[in-house]
Coordinates of N, CA and C in Angstrom, one line a residue:
Chain A
G1323 N 0.8 -1.2 0.0 CA 0.0 0.0 0.0 C 0.9 1.2 0.0
A1324 N 0.2 2.4 -0.2 CA 1.0 3.6 -0.4 C 1.3 4.2 1.0
G1325 N 0.5 4.0 2.0 CA 0.8 4.6 3.3 C 0.8 3.6 4.4
V1326 N 0.9 4.1 5.6 CA 0.8 3.3 6.8 C -0.6 2.9 7.1
S1327 N -0.8 1.6 7.3 CA -2.2 1.2 7.6 C -2.2 0.6 9.0
Q1328 N -3.4 0.8 9.7 CA -3.6 0.3 11.0 C -4.9 -0.4 11.1
S1329 N -4.9 -1.4 12.0 CA -6.2 -2.1 12.2 C -6.3 -2.6 13.7
P1330 N -7.5 -2.6 14.3 CA -8.7 -2.1 13.7 C -8.7 -0.6 13.7
S1331 N -9.7 0.0 13.1 CA -9.8 1.5 13.1 C -10.4 1.9 14.5
N1332 N -11.3 1.1 15.0 CA -11.9 1.3 16.3 C -11.9 0.0 17.1
K1333 N -11.7 0.2 18.4 CA -11.8 -1.0 19.3 C -12.4 -0.6 20.6
V1334 N -13.5 -1.3 20.9 CA -14.2 -1.1 22.2 C -14.0 -2.3 23.0
T1335 N -13.5 -2.2 24.2 CA -13.2 -3.3 25.1 C -13.6 -3.0 26.5
E1336 N -13.7 -4.1 27.2 CA -14.1 -3.9 28.7 C -12.8 -3.8 29.5
K1337 N -12.9 -3.1 30.6 CA -11.8 -3.0 31.5 C -11.3 -4.3 31.9
G1338 N -10.0 -4.5 31.9 CA -9.4 -5.8 32.3 C -9.1 -6.7 31.1
K1339 N -9.6 -6.4 30.0 CA -9.4 -7.3 28.8 C -8.0 -6.9 28.1
D1340 N -7.5 -7.8 27.4 CA -6.3 -7.5 26.6 C -6.7 -7.1 25.2
V1341 N -5.9 -6.2 24.6 CA -6.1 -5.8 23.2 C -4.8 -5.8 22.4
E1342 N -5.0 -6.1 21.1 CA -3.8 -6.0 20.2 C -4.2 -5.1 19.1
L1343 N -3.2 -4.2 18.8 CA -3.4 -3.2 17.7 C -2.3 -3.5 16.7
R1344 N -2.6 -3.4 15.4 CA -1.7 -3.7 14.4 C -1.3 -2.5 13.5
C1345 N -0.1 -2.6 13.0 CA 0.4 -1.5 12.2 C 1.2 -2.1 11.0
D1346 N 0.9 -1.7 9.8 CA 1.6 -2.1 8.6 C 2.4 -0.8 8.1
P1347 N 3.7 -0.8 8.2 CA 4.4 0.5 7.8 C 4.5 0.6 6.3
I1348 N 5.0 1.7 5.8 CA 5.3 1.9 4.4 C 6.4 0.9 4.0
S1349 N 6.2 0.3 2.9 CA 7.2 -0.7 2.4 C 8.6 0.0 2.3
G1350 N 9.6 -0.7 2.8 CA 10.9 -0.1 2.7 C 11.4 0.7 3.9
H1351 N 10.4 1.2 4.7 CA 10.8 2.0 5.9 C 11.2 1.0 7.0
T1352 N 12.4 1.2 7.5 CA 12.9 0.3 8.5 C 12.6 0.8 10.0
A1353 N 12.3 2.1 10.1 CA 12.0 2.6 11.4 C 10.5 2.7 11.6
L1354 N 10.0 2.3 12.8 CA 8.6 2.4 13.1 C 8.4 2.9 14.5
Y1355 N 7.3 3.7 14.7 CA 7.0 4.3 15.9 C 5.6 4.0 16.3
W1356 N 5.3 4.0 17.6 CA 4.0 4.0 18.1 C 3.9 5.3 19.0
Y1357 N 2.8 6.0 18.8 CA 2.5 7.2 19.6 C 1.0 7.0 20.1
R1358 N 0.7 7.8 21.1 CA -0.6 7.8 21.7 C -1.1 9.2 21.7
Q1359 N -2.4 9.4 21.3 CA -3.0 10.7 21.3 C -4.2 10.7 22.2
S1360 N -4.2 11.5 23.2 CA -5.3 11.6 24.1 C -5.5 13.0 24.5
L1361 N -6.8 13.3 25.0 CA -7.1 14.7 25.3 C -6.2 15.3 26.3
G1362 N -5.9 14.5 27.3 CA -5.2 15.0 28.5 C -3.7 15.1 28.2
Q1363 N -3.1 14.2 27.4 CA -1.7 14.1 27.2 C -1.2 14.6 25.9
G1364 N -2.1 14.9 24.9 CA -1.7 15.2 23.6 C -1.0 14.0 22.9
L1365 N -0.1 14.3 22.0 CA 0.6 13.2 21.3 C 1.9 12.9 22.0
E1366 N 2.0 11.6 22.4 CA 3.2 11.2 23.1 C 3.8 9.9 22.5
F1367 N 5.1 9.9 22.5 CA 5.8 8.8 22.0 C 5.7 7.6 23.0
L1368 N 5.6 6.4 22.4 CA 5.5 5.2 23.1 C 6.7 4.3 23.0
I1369 N 7.0 3.9 21.7 CA 8.0 2.9 21.4 C 8.5 3.1 20.0
Y1370 N 9.8 2.7 19.8 CA 10.5 2.8 18.5 C 11.2 1.5 18.1
F1371 N 11.0 1.1 16.9 CA 11.8 0.0 16.3 C 12.6 0.4 15.2
Q1372 N 13.8 -0.1 15.1 CA 14.7 0.2 14.0 C 15.4 -1.1 13.6
G1373 N 15.0 -1.7 12.5 CA 15.7 -2.9 12.0 C 15.7 -4.0 13.1
N1374 N 16.9 -4.5 13.3 CA 17.0 -5.6 14.2 C 17.6 -5.1 15.6
S1375 N 17.7 -3.8 15.7 CA 18.1 -3.2 17.0 C 17.1 -3.4 18.1
A1376 N 17.6 -3.3 19.3 CA 16.7 -3.4 20.5 C 15.8 -2.2 20.4
P1377 N 14.5 -2.4 20.7 CA 13.5 -1.2 20.6 C 13.8 -0.2 21.7
D1378 N 13.4 1.0 21.5 CA 13.4 2.1 22.5 C 12.0 2.1 23.1
K1379 N 11.9 1.5 24.3 CA 10.6 1.4 25.0 C 10.4 2.5 26.0
S1380 N 11.2 3.5 25.9 CA 11.2 4.5 27.0 C 9.9 5.3 27.2
G1381 N 9.0 5.3 26.2 CA 7.7 6.0 26.3 C 6.6 5.1 26.8
L1382 N 6.8 3.8 27.0 CA 5.7 3.0 27.4 C 5.2 3.4 28.8
P1383 N 4.0 3.6 29.1 CA 3.5 4.1 30.3 C 3.5 3.1 31.5
S1384 N 3.4 1.9 31.2 CA 3.4 0.9 32.2 C 3.8 -0.5 31.6
D1385 N 4.1 -1.5 32.5 CA 4.4 -2.8 32.0 C 3.3 -3.5 31.4
R1386 N 2.1 -2.9 31.4 CA 0.9 -3.6 30.7 C 1.0 -3.4 29.2
F1387 N 1.9 -2.5 28.8 CA 2.1 -2.2 27.4 C 3.3 -2.9 26.9
S1388 N 3.2 -3.5 25.7 CA 4.3 -4.1 25.0 C 4.1 -4.1 23.5
A1389 N 5.1 -4.2 22.8 CA 5.0 -4.2 21.3 C 6.1 -5.1 20.8
E1390 N 5.8 -5.6 19.6 CA 6.8 -6.4 18.8 C 6.7 -6.0 17.4
R1391 N 7.8 -6.3 16.7 CA 7.8 -6.1 15.3 C 8.4 -7.4 14.6
T1392 N 7.6 -8.0 13.8 CA 8.0 -9.3 13.2 C 8.5 -9.1 11.8
G1393 N 9.7 -9.7 11.6 CA 10.2 -9.7 10.2 C 10.6 -8.3 9.7
G1394 N 10.7 -7.3 10.7 CA 11.1 -6.0 10.3 C 10.0 -5.2 9.6
S1395 N 8.8 -5.7 9.7 CA 7.7 -5.0 9.0 C 6.5 -4.8 9.9
V1396 N 5.5 -5.6 9.9 CA 4.3 -5.5 10.8 C 4.7 -5.4 12.2
S1397 N 4.0 -4.5 12.9 CA 4.1 -4.3 14.4 C 2.8 -4.5 15.1
T1398 N 2.8 -5.1 16.2 CA 1.6 -5.1 17.1 C 1.9 -4.5 18.4
L1399 N 1.0 -3.7 18.9 CA 1.0 -3.1 20.2 C 0.0 -3.8 21.0
T1400 N 0.4 -4.4 22.2 CA -0.5 -5.1 23.1 C -0.6 -4.4 24.4
I1401 N -1.9 -4.2 24.8 CA -2.2 -3.6 26.1 C -2.9 -4.7 26.9
Q1402 N -2.3 -5.1 28.0 CA -2.9 -6.1 28.9 C -3.7 -5.5 30.0
R1403 N -4.7 -6.1 30.4 CA -5.5 -5.7 31.5 C -5.9 -4.2 31.3
T1404 N -6.6 -3.9 30.3 CA -6.8 -2.5 29.9 C -7.6 -1.7 31.0
Q1405 N -7.2 -0.5 31.2 CA -7.8 0.4 32.1 C -8.5 1.6 31.3
Q1406 N -9.4 2.3 32.0 CA -10.1 3.3 31.3 C -9.2 4.4 30.9
E1407 N -8.1 4.7 31.6 CA -7.1 5.7 31.2 C -6.3 5.3 29.9
D1408 N -6.5 4.1 29.5 CA -5.8 3.7 28.2 C -6.6 4.1 27.0
S1409 N -7.8 4.6 27.2 CA -8.7 5.1 26.1 C -7.9 6.2 25.4
A1410 N -7.7 6.1 24.1 CA -7.0 7.1 23.3 C -7.0 6.6 21.9
V1411 N -6.3 7.4 21.1 CA -6.1 7.0 19.7 C -4.6 6.6 19.6
Y1412 N -4.4 5.4 19.2 CA -3.0 4.9 19.1 C -2.5 5.0 17.6
L1413 N -1.5 5.7 17.4 CA -1.0 6.0 16.1 C 0.3 5.3 15.8
C1414 N 0.5 4.9 14.6 CA 1.7 4.2 14.2 C 2.3 5.1 13.1
A1415 N 3.6 5.2 13.1 CA 4.3 6.0 12.1 C 5.5 5.2 11.6
S1416 N 5.8 5.4 10.3 CA 7.1 4.9 9.8 C 7.9 6.0 9.2
R1417 N 9.2 5.8 9.3 CA 10.1 6.9 9.0 C 10.9 6.6 7.7
S1418 N 11.0 7.7 6.8 CA 11.7 7.6 5.6 C 13.2 7.8 5.8
G1419 N 14.0 7.6 4.8 CA 15.4 7.9 4.9 C 15.7 9.3 5.1
Y1420 N 14.7 10.2 4.9 CA 14.9 11.7 5.1 C 14.4 12.1 6.4
N1421 N 14.2 11.2 7.3 CA 13.8 11.4 8.7 C 12.4 11.9 8.8
E1422 N 11.6 11.7 7.7 CA 10.2 12.2 7.8 C 9.3 11.0 8.3
Q1423 N 8.5 11.3 9.3 CA 7.6 10.3 9.9 C 6.2 10.5 9.3
F1424 N 5.7 9.3 8.8 CA 4.4 9.3 8.2 C 3.5 8.5 9.0
F1425 N 2.4 9.1 9.4 CA 1.4 8.4 10.3 C 0.3 7.7 9.6
G1426 N -0.1 6.6 10.3 CA -1.3 5.9 9.9 C -2.6 6.6 10.4
P1427 N -3.7 6.1 10.1 CA -5.0 6.7 10.5 C -5.3 6.5 12.0
G1428 N -4.6 5.6 12.6 CA -4.8 5.4 14.1 C -5.9 4.4 14.4
T1429 N -5.8 3.9 15.6 CA -6.8 3.0 16.2 C -7.4 3.7 17.4
R1430 N -8.7 3.9 17.3 CA -9.4 4.6 18.5 C -9.8 3.5 19.5
L1431 N -9.2 3.5 20.6 CA -9.4 2.5 21.7 C -10.3 3.1 22.7
T1432 N -11.4 2.4 23.0 CA -12.3 2.8 24.1 C -12.4 1.7 25.1
V1433 N -12.1 2.0 26.3 CA -12.1 1.0 27.4 C -13.3 1.4 28.3
L1434 N -14.3 0.5 28.3 CA -15.5 0.7 29.1 C -15.4 0.3 30.6
Chain B
Q527 N 12.7 20.6 29.6 CA 13.6 20.9 28.4 C 13.1 20.1 27.2
Q528 N 12.3 19.1 27.4 CA 11.8 18.3 26.3 C 10.6 18.9 25.7
Q529 N 10.0 19.9 26.3 CA 8.7 20.4 25.9 C 8.8 21.3 24.6
V530 N 7.7 21.3 23.9 CA 7.5 22.2 22.8 C 6.2 23.0 23.1
K531 N 6.3 24.3 23.2 CA 5.1 25.1 23.6 C 4.5 25.7 22.4
Q532 N 3.2 25.5 22.2 CA 2.6 25.9 21.0 C 1.4 26.9 21.3
S533 N 1.3 27.9 20.5 CA 0.2 28.9 20.7 C -0.2 29.4 19.3
P534 N -1.4 29.9 19.2 CA -2.5 29.9 20.2 C -3.1 28.5 20.2
Q535 N -4.0 28.2 21.1 CA -4.7 27.0 21.2 C -5.7 26.8 20.1
S536 N -6.4 28.0 19.8 CA -7.3 28.0 18.7 C -7.2 29.3 17.9
L537 N -7.6 29.3 16.7 CA -7.4 30.4 15.8 C -8.5 30.5 14.8
I538 N -9.1 31.7 14.6 CA -10.1 31.9 13.6 C -9.6 32.9 12.6
V539 N -9.6 32.6 11.3 CA -9.1 33.4 10.3 C -10.1 33.5 9.2
Q540 N -10.2 34.6 8.6 CA -11.1 34.8 7.4 C -10.4 34.2 6.2
K541 N -11.3 33.7 5.3 CA -10.8 33.2 4.0 C -9.9 34.3 3.3
G542 N -8.7 33.8 2.9 CA -7.8 34.7 2.2 C -6.8 35.4 3.1
G543 N -7.0 35.2 4.4 CA -6.1 35.8 5.4 C -4.9 34.9 5.7
I544 N -4.1 35.4 6.6 CA -2.8 34.7 6.9 C -3.0 34.1 8.3
S545 N -2.8 32.8 8.4 CA -2.8 32.1 9.7 C -1.4 31.9 10.2
I546 N -1.2 32.3 11.5 CA 0.1 32.2 12.0 C 0.1 31.4 13.3
I547 N 0.9 30.3 13.4 CA 0.9 29.5 14.6 C 2.4 29.5 15.1
N548 N 2.6 29.6 16.4 CA 3.9 29.8 16.9 C 4.3 28.6 17.9
C549 N 5.6 28.3 17.8 CA 6.1 27.3 18.8 C 7.4 27.7 19.3
A550 N 7.7 27.3 20.6 CA 8.9 27.6 21.2 C 9.5 26.3 21.9
Y551 N 10.8 26.3 21.9 CA 11.4 25.1 22.5 C 12.6 25.5 23.4
E552 N 13.0 24.6 24.3 CA 14.2 24.9 25.1 C 15.4 24.1 24.8
N553 N 15.2 22.9 24.3 CA 16.4 22.0 24.1 C 17.1 22.4 22.8
T554 N 18.3 22.9 22.9 CA 19.0 23.3 21.7 C 19.6 22.1 21.0
A555 N 19.4 20.9 21.5 CA 19.8 19.7 20.7 C 18.8 19.4 19.6
F556 N 17.6 20.0 19.7 CA 16.6 19.7 18.6 C 17.2 20.1 17.3
D557 N 17.0 19.3 16.3 CA 17.6 19.6 15.0 C 16.7 19.4 13.8
Y558 N 15.4 19.1 14.1 CA 14.4 18.8 13.1 C 13.1 19.3 13.6
F559 N 12.4 20.1 12.8 CA 11.2 20.8 13.3 C 10.1 20.6 12.2
P560 N 9.2 19.6 12.3 CA 8.1 19.4 11.3 C 6.8 20.0 11.8
W561 N 6.0 20.3 10.9 CA 4.6 20.7 11.2 C 3.7 19.6 10.6
Y562 N 2.7 19.3 11.4 CA 1.7 18.3 11.0 C 0.3 18.9 10.9
Q563 N -0.5 18.4 10.0 CA -1.9 18.8 9.9 C -2.8 17.6 10.1
Q564 N -3.8 17.8 11.0 CA -4.6 16.6 11.3 C -6.1 17.0 11.2
F565 N -6.8 16.3 10.3 CA -8.3 16.4 10.2 C -8.9 15.4 11.1
P566 N -10.2 15.7 11.6 CA -10.9 14.8 12.5 C -10.9 13.4 12.0
G567 N -10.6 12.5 12.8 CA -10.7 11.0 12.5 C -9.5 10.5 11.6
K568 N -8.6 11.4 11.4 CA -7.4 11.0 10.5 C -6.1 11.1 11.3
G569 N -5.1 10.5 10.8 CA -3.8 10.6 11.5 C -3.1 11.9 11.0
P570 N -2.1 12.4 11.8 CA -1.4 13.6 11.4 C -0.7 13.4 10.1
A571 N -0.7 14.4 9.3 CA -0.1 14.4 7.9 C 1.0 15.4 7.9
L572 N 2.2 15.0 7.5 CA 3.4 15.9 7.5 C 3.1 17.0 6.4
L573 N 3.3 18.2 6.9 CA 3.0 19.4 6.0 C 4.3 20.0 5.5
I574 N 5.2 20.3 6.4 CA 6.4 20.9 6.0 C 7.4 20.8 7.2
A575 N 8.7 20.8 6.9 CA 9.7 20.6 8.0 C 10.9 21.5 7.7
I576 N 11.6 21.8 8.8 CA 12.8 22.7 8.6 C 13.9 22.2 9.6
R577 N 15.1 22.4 9.2 CA 16.3 22.2 10.1 C 16.9 23.5 10.4
P578 N 17.6 23.6 11.5 CA 18.0 24.9 12.1 C 19.1 25.6 11.2
D579 N 19.6 25.0 10.2 CA 20.6 25.7 9.4 C 20.0 26.7 8.4
V580 N 18.6 26.7 8.3 CA 18.0 27.7 7.5 C 17.0 28.5 8.3
S581 N 16.6 29.7 7.9 CA 15.7 30.5 8.7 C 14.3 30.5 8.1
E582 N 14.1 30.0 6.9 CA 12.8 30.0 6.3 C 12.7 28.9 5.3
K583 N 11.5 28.3 5.2 CA 11.3 27.3 4.2 C 9.8 27.5 3.7
K584 N 9.7 27.5 2.4 CA 8.3 27.7 1.8 C 8.0 26.6 0.9
E585 N 6.7 26.1 1.1 CA 6.2 25.1 0.2 C 4.7 25.5 -0.1
G586 N 4.5 26.1 -1.3 CA 3.2 26.5 -1.7 C 2.7 27.7 -0.8
R587 N 1.6 27.5 -0.2 CA 1.1 28.5 0.7 C 1.6 28.4 2.1
F588 N 2.4 27.4 2.4 CA 2.9 27.2 3.8 C 4.3 27.6 3.9
T589 N 4.6 28.3 5.0 CA 6.0 28.8 5.2 C 6.3 28.5 6.7
I590 N 7.5 28.0 6.9 CA 8.1 27.9 8.3 C 9.1 29.0 8.4
S591 N 9.0 29.8 9.5 CA 10.0 30.8 9.8 C 10.7 30.2 11.1
F592 N 12.0 30.3 11.1 CA 12.8 29.7 12.2 C 13.8 30.7 12.8
N593 N 13.7 30.9 14.1 CA 14.6 31.8 14.8 C 15.4 31.1 15.8
K594 N 16.6 30.7 15.4 CA 17.4 29.8 16.2 C 17.8 30.5 17.5
S595 N 18.1 31.8 17.5 CA 18.6 32.5 18.7 C 17.4 32.6 19.7
A596 N 16.2 32.8 19.2 CA 15.1 32.9 20.1 C 14.5 31.5 20.4
K597 N 14.9 30.5 19.8 CA 14.4 29.1 20.0 C 12.9 29.1 19.7
Q598 N 12.5 29.7 18.6 CA 11.1 29.8 18.2 C 11.0 29.4 16.7
F599 N 9.9 28.9 16.3 CA 9.6 28.7 14.9 C 8.0 28.8 14.7
S600 N 7.7 29.2 13.5 CA 6.3 29.4 13.3 C 5.8 28.9 11.9
L601 N 4.6 28.7 11.8 CA 3.9 28.3 10.6 C 3.0 29.4 10.1
H602 N 3.2 29.8 8.8 CA 2.4 30.8 8.2 C 1.6 30.1 7.1
I603 N 0.3 30.3 7.1 CA -0.5 29.8 6.0 C -1.0 31.0 5.3
M604 N -0.6 31.2 4.1 CA -1.0 32.4 3.3 C -2.3 32.0 2.6
D605 N -3.1 33.0 2.3 CA -4.3 32.9 1.5 C -5.1 31.7 2.1
S606 N -5.4 31.7 3.4 CA -6.0 30.6 4.1 C -7.4 30.3 3.5
Q607 N -7.7 29.0 3.4 CA -8.9 28.5 2.8 C -9.7 27.7 3.8
P608 N -11.0 27.6 3.6 CA -11.8 26.8 4.5 C -11.3 25.3 4.6
G609 N -10.7 24.8 3.5 CA -10.2 23.5 3.5 C -8.9 23.3 4.4
D610 N -8.4 24.4 4.8 CA -7.2 24.4 5.7 C -7.7 24.2 7.2
S611 N -9.0 24.3 7.4 CA -9.5 24.1 8.8 C -9.1 22.7 9.3
A612 N -8.3 22.7 10.3 CA -7.8 21.4 10.9 C -7.1 21.8 12.2
T613 N -6.5 20.8 12.8 CA -5.6 21.0 13.9 C -4.2 20.9 13.4
Y614 N -3.4 21.8 13.8 CA -2.0 21.8 13.4 C -1.1 21.6 14.6
F615 N -0.1 20.7 14.5 CA 0.9 20.4 15.5 C 2.3 20.7 15.0
C616 N 3.0 21.4 15.9 CA 4.4 21.5 15.7 C 5.1 20.4 16.4
A617 N 6.3 20.1 16.0 CA 7.0 19.0 16.7 C 8.5 19.3 16.6
A618 N 9.3 18.6 17.4 CA 10.8 18.7 17.3 C 11.4 17.3 17.6
S619 N 12.5 17.1 17.1 CA 13.3 15.9 17.4 C 14.8 16.2 17.3
F620 N 15.6 15.4 18.0 CA 17.0 15.6 17.9 C 17.7 14.3 17.4
G621 N 18.8 14.5 16.8 CA 19.5 13.4 16.2 C 19.9 12.3 17.2
G622 N 20.0 11.1 16.8 CA 20.3 10.0 17.7 C 19.6 8.8 17.2
A623 N 19.6 7.8 17.9 CA 19.0 6.5 17.4 C 17.5 6.6 17.2
T624 N 16.8 7.3 18.1 CA 15.3 7.2 18.0 C 14.7 8.3 17.2
N625 N 15.1 9.6 17.3 CA 14.5 10.7 16.5 C 13.0 10.7 16.8
K626 N 12.6 10.4 18.1 CA 11.2 10.5 18.4 C 10.8 12.0 18.4
L627 N 9.5 12.2 18.0 CA 9.0 13.5 17.9 C 8.4 13.9 19.2
I628 N 8.7 15.2 19.6 CA 8.1 15.8 20.8 C 7.1 16.8 20.2
F629 N 5.8 16.7 20.5 CA 4.8 17.5 19.9 C 4.4 18.6 20.8
G630 N 4.0 19.7 20.1 CA 3.3 20.8 20.8 C 1.8 20.3 21.0
T631 N 1.1 21.2 21.7 CA -0.3 20.8 22.1 C -1.3 21.0 21.1
G632 N -1.0 21.5 20.0 CA -1.9 21.7 18.9 C -2.7 23.0 18.8
T633 N -3.0 23.4 17.6 CA -3.8 24.6 17.3 C -4.9 24.3 16.4
L634 N -6.1 24.5 16.9 CA -7.3 24.3 16.1 C -7.6 25.5 15.2
L635 N -7.4 25.4 13.9 CA -7.6 26.5 13.0 C -9.0 26.4 12.3
A636 N -9.7 27.4 12.3 CA -11.0 27.5 11.6 C -10.9 28.7 10.6
V637 N -11.1 28.4 9.4 CA -11.0 29.4 8.3 C -12.5 29.7 7.9
Q638 N -12.9 30.9 8.1 CA -14.3 31.2 7.8 C -14.5 31.7 6.4
P639 N -15.5 31.2 5.7 CA -15.7 31.6 4.3 C -16.1 33.0 4.1

């Protein structure tokens, strides 16, 4: 595809359930980011993957959050035991060789 | 020191007017300053970006002005159109392995016809 794709576009879950969010980056982009956009916190960095290097997890808010990237392409962000404060839009971005980050449409997560 | 401060929070401009959004930063290690445009229900879209070795960059109706000594940069939208109505975010990053973006708080722009 031409751009970053994310699925699902919307996810409603109950408090305490686990959720998985998926990101397909732009083909050929080796760097991938997850950000979170919420009313209270704005846009904040969560985690970064670059090739086979160890990910930069410094933005993950708690140990309930984890992410992986398989085969250097698709990434999944997993939130365990979801809480209401996890409700937000989760955005994935991939980075070009010119340091430009291109965002996907996001997954809107609602925790009831 | 990691913050990027953005103003105004909201802005109303008449069609054909100039929209100006300002951002300020503290960390002099920042070396990349992009602006993103976001429409409701969509992800942020890269609009224009600048590095500190230039003071101005123009792409079509969009111009970034950069003042390194003041640690400020701004987005100017010339001949603003109703289709420009969106939320605009400034951001900054610095060289290194991650290049994560630090975002401003956003400006909601409404261009009235």
